[in-house]
């Protein structure tokens, strides 16, 4: 796996400063009755769990929720697709972080054949409208796609298989993640192209370097909502690590093939 360009001392010091800012951001959200929804998508082992853990580590558990839904029940599978997610949306004063979201339909369901072509196309036609409706209702939405190289994914999946502390992360989907690398790439490209919009843009995270990914995602998240005494506003996000998606990214090497 990649060695970070940040030393452990520098990483911990920077992370602590940013986590203090996250507490300030949460206080602002609570005091102003705001609603923040943060969506994390990406390949298996891209580091979604690690980033979410660092964001929520020192936040109030009463006002912060992490949503990681499993396989839908029979009832959910036969309901409006977005319905199972609606009950998990943030209420006033809440921050909700989704570890995978309704974009399952454009990723794993698409690649693994868990949905029909008609269901997939209907989702792609509706998702921007759905998110626009949420924005108009007062929910702030931030979408991150964590991108890693094939070499890095192979190394992380192997570590997952052999590390006794990571056994809970193993899933049947892992076994085909590498074999279906190109299929996932194609599904990702179409998802980014068709669900990126001015109101709910995608932000791509180059996540081979876990420490840099965590630091820069938090920096970016802190820039989304203007809050009092924001000491992070002068710390620029590394545009090589977190950047807003454009179709050119699929061809200029900024996103893994």
mmCIF file with all atom_site columns, C-alpha atoms in Angstrom, residues 97-181:
data_model
loop_
_atom_site.group_PDB
_atom_site.id
_atom_site.type_symbol
_atom_site.label_atom_id
_atom_site.label_alt_id
_atom_site.label_comp_id
_atom_site.label_asym_id
_atom_site.label_entity_id
_atom_site.label_seq_id
_atom_site.pdbx_PDB_ins_code
_atom_site.Cartn_x
_atom_site.Cartn_y
_atom_site.Cartn_z
_atom_site.occupancy
_atom_site.B_iso_or_equiv
_atom_site.pdbx_formal_charge
_atom_site.auth_seq_id
_atom_site.auth_comp_id
_atom_site.auth_asym_id
_atom_site.auth_atom_id
_atom_site.pdbx_PDB_model_num
ATOM 1  C CA . UNK A 1 97  ? -22.961 10.880  6.589   1.00 0.00 ? 97  UNK A CA 1
ATOM 2  C CA . UNK A 1 98  ? -23.980 8.151   4.150   1.00 0.00 ? 98  UNK A CA 1
ATOM 3  C CA . UNK A 1 99  ? -21.471 5.343   3.647   1.00 0.00 ? 99  UNK A CA 1
ATOM 4  C CA . UNK A 1 100 ? -22.882 4.494   0.232   1.00 0.00 ? 100 UNK A CA 1
ATOM 5  C CA . UNK A 1 101 ? -26.256 5.847   -0.717  1.00 0.00 ? 101 UNK A CA 1
ATOM 6  C CA . UNK A 1 102 ? -28.921 5.700   -3.396  1.00 0.00 ? 102 UNK A CA 1
ATOM 7  C CA . UNK A 1 103 ? -26.005 5.611   -5.837  1.00 0.00 ? 103 UNK A CA 1
ATOM 8  C CA . UNK A 1 104 ? -25.771 1.875   -5.125  1.00 0.00 ? 104 UNK A CA 1
ATOM 9  C CA . UNK A 1 105 ? -28.113 1.585   -8.080  1.00 0.00 ? 105 UNK A CA 1
ATOM 10 C CA . UNK A 1 106 ? -25.566 3.224   -10.372 1.00 0.00 ? 106 UNK A CA 1
ATOM 11 C CA . UNK A 1 107 ? -22.648 1.200   -8.964  1.00 0.00 ? 107 UNK A CA 1
ATOM 12 C CA . UNK A 1 108 ? -22.814 -2.258  -7.423  1.00 0.00 ? 108 UNK A CA 1
ATOM 13 C CA . UNK A 1 109 ? -26.419 -2.940  -8.489  1.00 0.00 ? 109 UNK A CA 1
ATOM 14 C CA . UNK A 1 110 ? -25.583 -1.972  -12.064 1.00 0.00 ? 110 UNK A CA 1
ATOM 15 C CA . UNK A 1 111 ? -22.374 -4.021  -12.217 1.00 0.00 ? 111 UNK A CA 1
ATOM 16 C CA . UNK A 1 112 ? -23.669 -7.092  -10.364 1.00 0.00 ? 112 UNK A CA 1
ATOM 17 C CA . UNK A 1 113 ? -27.016 -7.220  -12.139 1.00 0.00 ? 113 UNK A CA 1
ATOM 18 C CA . UNK A 1 114 ? -29.049 -6.584  -8.981  1.00 0.00 ? 114 UNK A CA 1
ATOM 19 C CA . UNK A 1 115 ? -31.347 -4.211  -10.866 1.00 0.00 ? 115 UNK A CA 1
ATOM 20 C CA . UNK A 1 116 ? -32.865 -4.265  -14.343 1.00 0.00 ? 116 UNK A CA 1
ATOM 21 C CA . UNK A 1 117 ? -31.819 -1.957  -17.153 1.00 0.00 ? 117 UNK A CA 1
ATOM 22 C CA . UNK A 1 118 ? -35.175 -0.184  -16.884 1.00 0.00 ? 118 UNK A CA 1
ATOM 23 C CA . UNK A 1 119 ? -34.712 0.336   -13.123 1.00 0.00 ? 119 UNK A CA 1
ATOM 24 C CA . UNK A 1 120 ? -31.223 1.700   -13.700 1.00 0.00 ? 120 UNK A CA 1
ATOM 25 C CA . UNK A 1 121 ? -32.298 4.102   -16.430 1.00 0.00 ? 121 UNK A CA 1
ATOM 26 C CA . UNK A 1 122 ? -35.229 5.346   -14.345 1.00 0.00 ? 122 UNK A CA 1
ATOM 27 C CA . UNK A 1 123 ? -32.875 6.027   -11.445 1.00 0.00 ? 123 UNK A CA 1
ATOM 28 C CA . UNK A 1 124 ? -30.483 7.998   -13.637 1.00 0.00 ? 124 UNK A CA 1
ATOM 29 C CA . UNK A 1 125 ? -33.350 10.054  -15.009 1.00 0.00 ? 125 UNK A CA 1
ATOM 30 C CA . UNK A 1 126 ? -34.714 10.836  -11.534 1.00 0.00 ? 126 UNK A CA 1
ATOM 31 C CA . UNK A 1 127 ? -31.684 11.283  -9.262  1.00 0.00 ? 127 UNK A CA 1
ATOM 32 C CA . UNK A 1 128 ? -30.871 14.916  -10.092 1.00 0.00 ? 128 UNK A CA 1
ATOM 33 C CA . UNK A 1 129 ? -34.541 15.853  -9.667  1.00 0.00 ? 129 UNK A CA 1
ATOM 34 C CA . UNK A 1 130 ? -34.650 14.019  -6.341  1.00 0.00 ? 130 UNK A CA 1
ATOM 35 C CA . UNK A 1 131 ? -31.539 15.788  -5.057  1.00 0.00 ? 131 UNK A CA 1
ATOM 36 C CA . UNK A 1 132 ? -32.786 19.158  -6.290  1.00 0.00 ? 132 UNK A CA 1
ATOM 37 C CA . UNK A 1 133 ? -35.984 18.584  -4.301  1.00 0.00 ? 133 UNK A CA 1
ATOM 38 C CA . UNK A 1 134 ? -33.901 17.907  -1.180  1.00 0.00 ? 134 UNK A CA 1
ATOM 39 C CA . UNK A 1 135 ? -31.829 21.054  -1.763  1.00 0.00 ? 135 UNK A CA 1
ATOM 40 C CA . UNK A 1 136 ? -35.009 23.124  -2.177  1.00 0.00 ? 136 UNK A CA 1
ATOM 41 C CA . UNK A 1 137 ? -36.299 21.693  1.117   1.00 0.00 ? 137 UNK A CA 1
ATOM 42 C CA . UNK A 1 138 ? -33.241 23.122  2.879   1.00 0.00 ? 138 UNK A CA 1
ATOM 43 C CA . UNK A 1 139 ? -30.815 20.166  2.983   1.00 0.00 ? 139 UNK A CA 1
ATOM 44 C CA . UNK A 1 140 ? -27.175 20.888  2.163   1.00 0.00 ? 140 UNK A CA 1
ATOM 45 C CA . UNK A 1 141 ? -25.790 17.993  0.094   1.00 0.00 ? 141 UNK A CA 1
ATOM 46 C CA . UNK A 1 142 ? -22.102 17.221  -0.464  1.00 0.00 ? 142 UNK A CA 1
ATOM 47 C CA . UNK A 1 143 ? -21.131 14.258  -2.666  1.00 0.00 ? 143 UNK A CA 1
ATOM 48 C CA . UNK A 1 144 ? -17.681 12.623  -2.618  1.00 0.00 ? 144 UNK A CA 1
ATOM 49 C CA . UNK A 1 145 ? -16.446 9.838   -4.882  1.00 0.00 ? 145 UNK A CA 1
ATOM 50 C CA . UNK A 1 146 ? -13.300 8.152   -3.528  1.00 0.00 ? 146 UNK A CA 1
ATOM 51 C CA . UNK A 1 147 ? -11.047 7.016   -6.350  1.00 0.00 ? 147 UNK A CA 1
ATOM 52 C CA . UNK A 1 148 ? -8.160  4.560   -5.966  1.00 0.00 ? 148 UNK A CA 1
ATOM 53 C CA . UNK A 1 149 ? -5.856  2.786   -8.386  1.00 0.00 ? 149 UNK A CA 1
ATOM 54 C CA . UNK A 1 150 ? -6.219  -0.890  -9.225  1.00 0.00 ? 150 UNK A CA 1
ATOM 55 C CA . UNK A 1 151 ? -2.841  -1.629  -7.624  1.00 0.00 ? 151 UNK A CA 1
ATOM 56 C CA . UNK A 1 152 ? -3.926  0.041   -4.379  1.00 0.00 ? 152 UNK A CA 1
ATOM 57 C CA . UNK A 1 153 ? -7.258  -1.767  -4.302  1.00 0.00 ? 153 UNK A CA 1
ATOM 58 C CA . UNK A 1 154 ? -5.527  -5.137  -4.704  1.00 0.00 ? 154 UNK A CA 1
ATOM 59 C CA . UNK A 1 155 ? -3.208  -4.324  -1.777  1.00 0.00 ? 155 UNK A CA 1
ATOM 60 C CA . UNK A 1 156 ? -6.044  -3.144  0.473   1.00 0.00 ? 156 UNK A CA 1
ATOM 61 C CA . UNK A 1 157 ? -8.290  -6.126  -0.268  1.00 0.00 ? 157 UNK A CA 1
ATOM 62 C CA . UNK A 1 158 ? -5.396  -8.461  0.522   1.00 0.00 ? 158 UNK A CA 1
ATOM 63 C CA . UNK A 1 159 ? -4.830  -6.626  3.823   1.00 0.00 ? 159 UNK A CA 1
ATOM 64 C CA . UNK A 1 160 ? -8.536  -6.957  4.565   1.00 0.00 ? 160 UNK A CA 1
ATOM 65 C CA . UNK A 1 161 ? -8.359  -10.720 4.030   1.00 0.00 ? 161 UNK A CA 1
ATOM 66 C CA . UNK A 1 162 ? -5.303  -11.237 6.237   1.00 0.00 ? 162 UNK A CA 1
ATOM 67 C CA . UNK A 1 163 ? -5.796  -8.649  9.003   1.00 0.00 ? 163 UNK A CA 1
ATOM 68 C CA . UNK A 1 164 ? -7.862  -10.185 11.845  1.00 0.00 ? 164 UNK A CA 1
ATOM 69 C CA . UNK A 1 165 ? -9.078  -6.702  12.873  1.00 0.00 ? 165 UNK A CA 1
ATOM 70 C CA . UNK A 1 166 ? -10.635 -6.084  9.459   1.00 0.00 ? 166 UNK A CA 1
ATOM 71 C CA . UNK A 1 167 ? -12.525 -9.355  8.982   1.00 0.00 ? 167 UNK A CA 1
ATOM 72 C CA . UNK A 1 168 ? -15.856 -7.567  9.455   1.00 0.00 ? 168 UNK A CA 1
ATOM 73 C CA . UNK A 1 169 ? -15.229 -5.643  6.240   1.00 0.00 ? 169 UNK A CA 1
ATOM 74 C CA . UNK A 1 170 ? -15.084 -8.746  4.053   1.00 0.00 ? 170 UNK A CA 1
ATOM 75 C CA . UNK A 1 171 ? -18.076 -9.250  1.760   1.00 0.00 ? 171 UNK A CA 1
ATOM 76 C CA . UNK A 1 172 ? -18.909 -11.468 -1.227  1.00 0.00 ? 172 UNK A CA 1
ATOM 77 C CA . UNK A 1 173 ? -18.629 -8.362  -3.422  1.00 0.00 ? 173 UNK A CA 1
ATOM 78 C CA . UNK A 1 174 ? -14.903 -8.151  -2.578  1.00 0.00 ? 174 UNK A CA 1
ATOM 79 C CA . UNK A 1 175 ? -14.247 -11.365 -4.461  1.00 0.00 ? 175 UNK A CA 1
ATOM 80 C CA . UNK A 1 176 ? -15.269 -9.838  -7.787  1.00 0.00 ? 176 UNK A CA 1
ATOM 81 C CA . UNK A 1 177 ? -14.093 -6.239  -7.236  1.00 0.00 ? 177 UNK A CA 1
ATOM 82 C CA . UNK A 1 178 ? -10.854 -6.765  -9.146  1.00 0.00 ? 178 UNK A CA 1
ATOM 83 C CA . UNK A 1 179 ? -12.311 -9.111  -11.749 1.00 0.00 ? 179 UNK A CA 1
ATOM 84 C CA . UNK A 1 180 ? -14.954 -6.511  -12.570 1.00 0.00 ? 180 UNK A CA 1
ATOM 85 C CA . UNK A 1 181 ? -12.609 -3.518  -12.359 1.00 0.00 ? 181 UNK A CA 1
#
